[in-house]
């Protein structure tokens, strides 16, 4: 971007992509049926499959590498800009203008690429409609009954699992090994739900997991490489669930609550007890959260029925988040919230509660899923 005409052209191209992407997103939001039929069912599976074929054999997250390179690039530019200002060969205004130009030239094409490789999935039909579920807001009794069943499930699965020195559930063969087994849950679940038969690859551990913990993120799907990335510092009881949640994004389910729902579905279908427990525990955590706001008495009653091992696992999550609670955590959560809202998830982070709507809705179905 040295010659002024080239710089201007790059900025114009960036703006063109930005406007084009915004128009595409508005159009897509008005036609979810078409997005479902054309993009989500026809185009996206091919895009994801090609990307996964390119990235799956690398044991590390290529997406993480790309993010780090980007950060490094901006840090170097910032460093040189600051140096030029200090040496008085540039001014703050000129440096700011140059950085803005680079940002506009990059953001537009990246945004368009994001929509093509994944982002349009935010505008597909909602899972309730895809599965033909009755998505009425659940009653308090329905949530309590769901939570009660989950308590029974967790209590019966928990004694079959291993524990660490602190009495917290431990994955018998470690986190990485559970990543390679995660796909089995989707394979079994897809017999009943063919929509889960799409391409997905083994999730990958994030090297910068502590940075992720500080911003309050347990996993992240990198759309440009179709990689499911997992925060490997997160307590083991929910690692299989987080892996399956990220894999649901690989299958084209963009909204958080829907990815979590299919994460629970895949864990439930998985032949391995560790996965079954992990999915039930995540669902129970959400159900208890919903009850603690709407029906504190029921919430207390259910807590008293929990197996001591399940309680220790819940405690492990509390301890984990306490360790990483920080200013950045608040910033990270609000950035994530803004991102979700920008993709048409009107409820932002709050929409994690809609997992419960789906879990209740499937119980109302004439043939309840196993
Ligand atoms: Zn997610």
XYZ file of C-alpha atoms and ligand atoms in Angstrom:
371
model
C 0.000 0.000 0.000
C 2.775 2.427 -0.815
C 1.555 4.061 -3.988
C -1.430 6.301 -3.238
C -3.549 5.003 -6.159
C -3.122 1.405 -5.028
C -3.981 2.353 -1.460
C -7.136 4.132 -2.611
C -8.171 1.193 -4.761
C -7.707 -1.222 -1.844
C -9.864 0.981 0.405
C -12.547 1.296 -2.292
C -12.550 -2.475 -2.774
C -12.820 -2.898 1.020
C -15.820 -0.550 1.151
C -17.418 -2.296 -1.832
C -17.127 -5.667 -0.044
C -18.491 -4.173 3.171
C -21.590 -2.733 1.481
C -22.075 -5.866 -0.639
C -21.810 -8.074 2.452
C -24.270 -5.931 4.402
C -26.802 -6.076 1.538
C -26.351 -9.840 1.243
C -26.940 -10.252 4.963
C -30.099 -8.107 4.905
C -31.422 -10.040 1.908
C -30.602 -13.378 3.559
C -32.330 -12.345 6.800
C -35.571 -11.826 4.846
C -35.432 -15.216 3.142
C -34.493 -17.898 5.693
C -36.173 -20.674 3.652
C -33.980 -19.920 0.643
C -30.863 -19.618 2.814
C -31.744 -23.010 4.316
C -32.374 -24.715 0.970
C -29.550 -23.185 -1.057
C -26.748 -22.057 1.250
C -27.057 -24.203 4.404
C -27.973 -27.479 2.639
C -26.152 -27.179 -0.710
C -23.270 -24.700 -0.611
C -22.040 -24.739 2.989
C -21.454 -28.528 3.331
C -19.132 -28.407 0.303
C -17.288 -25.324 1.579
C -16.849 -26.884 5.046
C -15.778 -30.207 3.566
C -13.086 -28.612 1.363
C -11.775 -26.489 4.254
C -11.707 -29.462 6.604
C -9.833 -31.570 4.058
C -7.201 -28.825 3.941
C -6.892 -28.285 7.693
C -7.880 -31.540 9.445
C -4.492 -33.252 9.174
C -2.703 -30.446 11.058
C -2.782 -31.277 14.793
C -2.686 -27.584 15.755
C -5.271 -24.961 15.032
C -4.396 -23.157 11.813
C -7.084 -20.598 12.680
C -5.240 -19.760 15.887
C -2.038 -19.288 13.857
C -3.841 -16.910 11.469
C -5.223 -14.853 14.366
C -1.758 -14.644 15.957
C -0.202 -13.542 12.631
C -2.851 -10.825 12.290
C -2.201 -9.597 15.817
C 1.545 -9.643 15.148
C 1.081 -7.693 11.903
C -0.956 -4.974 13.629
C 1.480 -4.852 16.558
C 4.403 -4.344 14.153
C 2.546 -1.641 12.208
C 1.629 0.059 15.472
C 5.270 -0.161 16.592
C 6.610 1.359 13.358
C 3.879 4.039 13.430
C 4.793 5.008 16.978
C 8.486 5.090 16.059
C 7.778 7.366 13.069
C 5.786 9.733 15.295
C 8.581 9.804 17.890
C 11.140 10.527 15.167
C 8.787 13.195 13.800
C 8.730 11.644 10.312
C 4.963 11.160 10.730
C 2.090 12.657 12.728
C -0.559 10.995 14.902
C -3.196 11.970 12.320
C -1.293 10.432 9.393
C -0.562 7.225 11.323
C -4.212 6.902 12.365
C -5.350 7.483 8.785
C -2.984 4.833 7.464
C -4.115 2.280 10.075
C -7.791 3.012 9.305
C -7.116 2.474 5.591
C -5.514 -0.909 6.232
C -8.399 -1.860 8.510
C -11.076 -0.902 5.936
C -9.166 -2.629 3.114
C -9.012 -5.836 5.210
C -12.351 -5.853 7.032
C -14.524 -5.726 3.889
C -13.093 -8.794 2.109
C -12.791 -10.708 5.401
C -16.470 -9.982 6.183
C -17.573 -11.182 2.734
C -15.423 -14.302 3.059
C -16.920 -14.895 6.507
C -20.469 -14.780 5.092
C -19.526 -17.200 2.324
C -17.635 -19.703 4.512
C -20.083 -19.683 7.453
C -21.861 -16.427 8.337
C -24.968 -16.952 6.193
C -25.853 -19.883 8.449
C -27.020 -17.302 11.016
C -29.905 -16.573 8.647
C -31.009 -20.184 8.056
C -34.232 -21.561 9.535
C -34.242 -22.103 13.250
C -33.704 -25.607 14.538
C -37.227 -25.792 15.980
C -38.612 -25.389 12.475
C -36.029 -27.700 10.872
C -36.876 -30.494 13.320
C -40.599 -29.718 13.351
C -40.630 -29.074 17.111
C -43.320 -27.226 19.036
C -41.361 -24.164 20.183
C -43.763 -22.596 22.666
C -42.064 -20.912 25.622
C -41.709 -23.639 28.276
C -43.731 -23.503 31.467
C -41.947 -23.538 34.832
C -43.269 -27.082 35.401
C -41.771 -28.249 32.110
C -38.350 -26.793 32.969
C -38.513 -28.338 36.444
C -39.429 -31.731 35.022
C -36.585 -31.499 32.472
C -34.137 -30.525 35.230
C -35.362 -33.394 37.436
C -34.730 -35.925 34.651
C -31.268 -34.443 34.094
C -30.481 -34.707 37.815
C -31.454 -38.396 37.717
C -29.304 -38.948 34.604
C -26.251 -37.149 36.021
C -26.595 -38.923 39.375
C -26.720 -42.337 37.727
C -23.834 -41.706 35.286
C -21.458 -39.933 37.665
C -20.414 -42.957 39.808
C -19.256 -44.752 36.620
C -16.606 -42.076 35.947
C -13.078 -41.477 37.159
C -12.055 -38.635 39.451
C -8.933 -36.586 40.020
C -7.331 -35.960 43.437
C -9.932 -33.288 44.174
C -12.860 -35.578 43.422
C -13.691 -33.870 40.108
C -14.656 -35.991 37.096
C -11.591 -36.843 35.025
C -11.483 -37.998 31.405
C -9.941 -41.479 31.519
C -7.767 -40.919 28.447
C -7.321 -37.141 28.611
C -8.784 -34.202 26.746
C -7.101 -34.689 23.382
C -8.183 -38.297 23.176
C -11.784 -37.318 23.833
C -11.611 -34.917 20.853
C -10.863 -37.788 18.510
C -13.862 -39.752 19.815
C -16.326 -36.839 19.639
C -17.413 -37.517 16.055
C -18.921 -40.855 17.084
C -21.766 -39.007 18.871
C -22.781 -37.242 15.668
C -22.472 -40.462 13.672
C -24.903 -42.261 15.966
C -27.239 -39.250 16.290
C -27.373 -38.776 12.512
C -29.153 -42.131 12.118
C -32.200 -40.455 13.643
C -31.387 -36.901 12.548
C -29.850 -36.953 9.038
C -29.240 -33.202 9.337
C -26.257 -34.115 11.563
C -24.634 -36.274 8.869
C -22.570 -33.418 7.388
C -18.784 -33.116 7.414
C -17.036 -32.482 10.733
C -13.426 -32.993 11.782
C -11.673 -33.653 15.089
C -11.649 -30.583 17.383
C -8.274 -29.033 18.171
C -6.712 -27.736 21.375
C -6.028 -23.994 21.580
C -2.444 -23.153 22.571
C -3.500 -19.751 23.919
C -6.172 -21.351 26.131
C -5.309 -19.174 29.132
C -5.907 -16.022 27.047
C -9.256 -17.534 26.035
C -10.095 -18.204 29.678
C -9.359 -14.591 30.559
C -11.929 -13.430 28.005
C -14.441 -16.065 29.139
C -14.473 -18.318 26.059
C -14.576 -22.137 26.286
C -14.292 -22.879 22.589
C -14.369 -21.173 19.243
C -15.224 -22.187 15.705
C -12.867 -20.634 13.164
C -14.984 -20.266 10.002
C -12.177 -19.663 7.489
C -10.558 -23.031 8.239
C -13.681 -24.858 9.502
C -11.807 -25.828 12.670
C -13.469 -26.551 16.003
C -11.149 -25.157 18.691
C -11.441 -26.014 22.365
C -10.088 -24.233 25.438
C -8.118 -27.086 27.011
C -7.912 -25.462 30.423
C -11.669 -25.735 30.916
C -12.643 -28.330 33.574
C -12.768 -31.861 32.171
C -16.421 -32.661 32.995
C -17.622 -30.421 30.157
C -14.770 -30.866 27.657
C -16.670 -33.519 25.601
C -19.713 -31.227 25.473
C -17.662 -28.181 24.393
C -16.028 -30.299 21.664
C -19.462 -31.381 20.382
C -20.797 -27.795 20.589
C -17.964 -26.580 18.343
C -18.518 -29.516 15.965
C -22.173 -28.514 15.644
C -20.881 -25.188 14.273
C -18.837 -27.194 11.734
C -22.126 -28.747 10.634
C -23.559 -25.297 9.910
C -25.455 -24.503 13.105
C -24.271 -20.999 13.807
C -26.478 -19.834 16.679
C -25.028 -20.582 20.111
C -28.169 -22.114 21.637
C -28.659 -24.403 18.636
C -25.010 -25.534 18.613
C -25.374 -26.312 22.325
C -28.583 -28.242 21.661
C -26.890 -30.435 19.048
C -23.874 -30.709 21.363
C -26.210 -32.207 23.980
C -27.877 -34.429 21.347
C -24.489 -35.778 20.148
C -23.271 -36.386 23.724
C -26.516 -38.202 24.567
C -26.193 -40.461 21.500
C -22.497 -41.178 22.159
C -21.747 -44.746 23.316
C -19.200 -43.425 25.844
C -20.421 -42.658 29.378
C -18.047 -39.654 29.637
C -19.848 -37.973 26.737
C -23.310 -38.883 28.016
C -22.492 -37.363 31.402
C -20.855 -34.269 29.916
C -23.904 -33.451 27.762
C -26.366 -34.113 30.593
C -24.265 -31.986 32.971
C -24.183 -29.043 30.527
C -27.943 -29.290 29.985
C -28.505 -29.521 33.751
C -26.305 -26.471 34.382
C -28.435 -24.465 31.942
C -31.712 -25.803 33.363
C -30.643 -24.984 36.937
C -29.605 -21.502 35.779
C -33.048 -20.968 34.231
C -34.790 -22.261 37.388
C -32.687 -20.167 39.766
C -34.165 -17.082 38.092
C -37.746 -18.270 37.617
C -38.330 -20.711 40.492
C -35.722 -20.496 43.297
C -37.614 -23.055 45.455
C -37.479 -25.737 42.763
C -33.843 -24.812 42.160
C -33.030 -25.447 45.835
C -34.981 -28.724 45.898
C -33.049 -30.001 42.874
C -29.666 -28.938 44.267
C -30.367 -31.025 47.371
C -30.919 -34.131 45.242
C -27.571 -33.820 43.442
C -24.946 -36.519 43.852
C -21.902 -35.237 45.784
C -19.674 -35.908 42.745
C -21.902 -33.785 40.496
C -21.722 -30.981 43.104
C -17.909 -31.162 43.080
C -17.951 -30.905 39.270
C -20.152 -27.786 39.433
C -17.781 -26.373 42.037
C -14.868 -26.961 39.621
C -16.523 -24.597 37.096
C -16.986 -21.924 39.761
C -13.330 -22.231 40.847
C -12.188 -22.098 37.219
C -14.066 -18.904 36.350
C -13.074 -17.254 39.618
C -9.430 -17.775 38.689
C -9.853 -15.993 35.383
C -12.369 -13.311 36.319
C -10.911 -10.020 35.210
C -11.579 -6.772 33.466
C -10.816 -8.511 30.158
C -13.445 -11.132 30.994
C -16.153 -8.446 30.996
C -14.769 -6.955 27.780
C -14.542 -10.405 26.156
C -18.123 -11.306 27.066
C -19.473 -8.011 25.787
C -17.496 -8.333 22.530
C -18.922 -11.846 22.106
C -22.386 -10.488 22.902
C -22.011 -7.725 20.292
C -20.753 -10.237 17.728
C -23.749 -12.521 18.288
C -26.160 -9.587 18.101
C -24.525 -8.357 14.883
C -25.256 -11.770 13.369
C -28.956 -11.429 14.120
C -28.987 -13.273 17.416
C -31.222 -10.692 19.011
C -30.776 -12.045 22.522
C -26.968 -12.126 22.393
C -25.368 -14.053 25.228
C -28.753 -14.325 26.987
C -29.892 -16.586 24.133
C -27.893 -19.456 25.686
C -31.108 -19.920 27.684
C -32.939 -20.996 24.527
C -31.164 -24.342 24.746
C -33.766 -25.115 27.392
C -36.622 -24.193 25.003
C -35.329 -26.789 22.530
C -34.763 -29.477 25.177
C -38.302 -28.945 26.491
C -39.727 -28.870 22.949
C -38.242 -32.259 22.029
C -39.879 -33.781 25.141
C -43.253 -32.625 23.802
C -42.692 -34.422 20.495
C -44.939 -37.470 19.876
C -41.853 -39.681 19.557
C -39.431 -38.237 22.115
C -35.782 -38.712 21.118
C -33.702 -41.100 23.153
Zn -20.319 -21.661 19.891
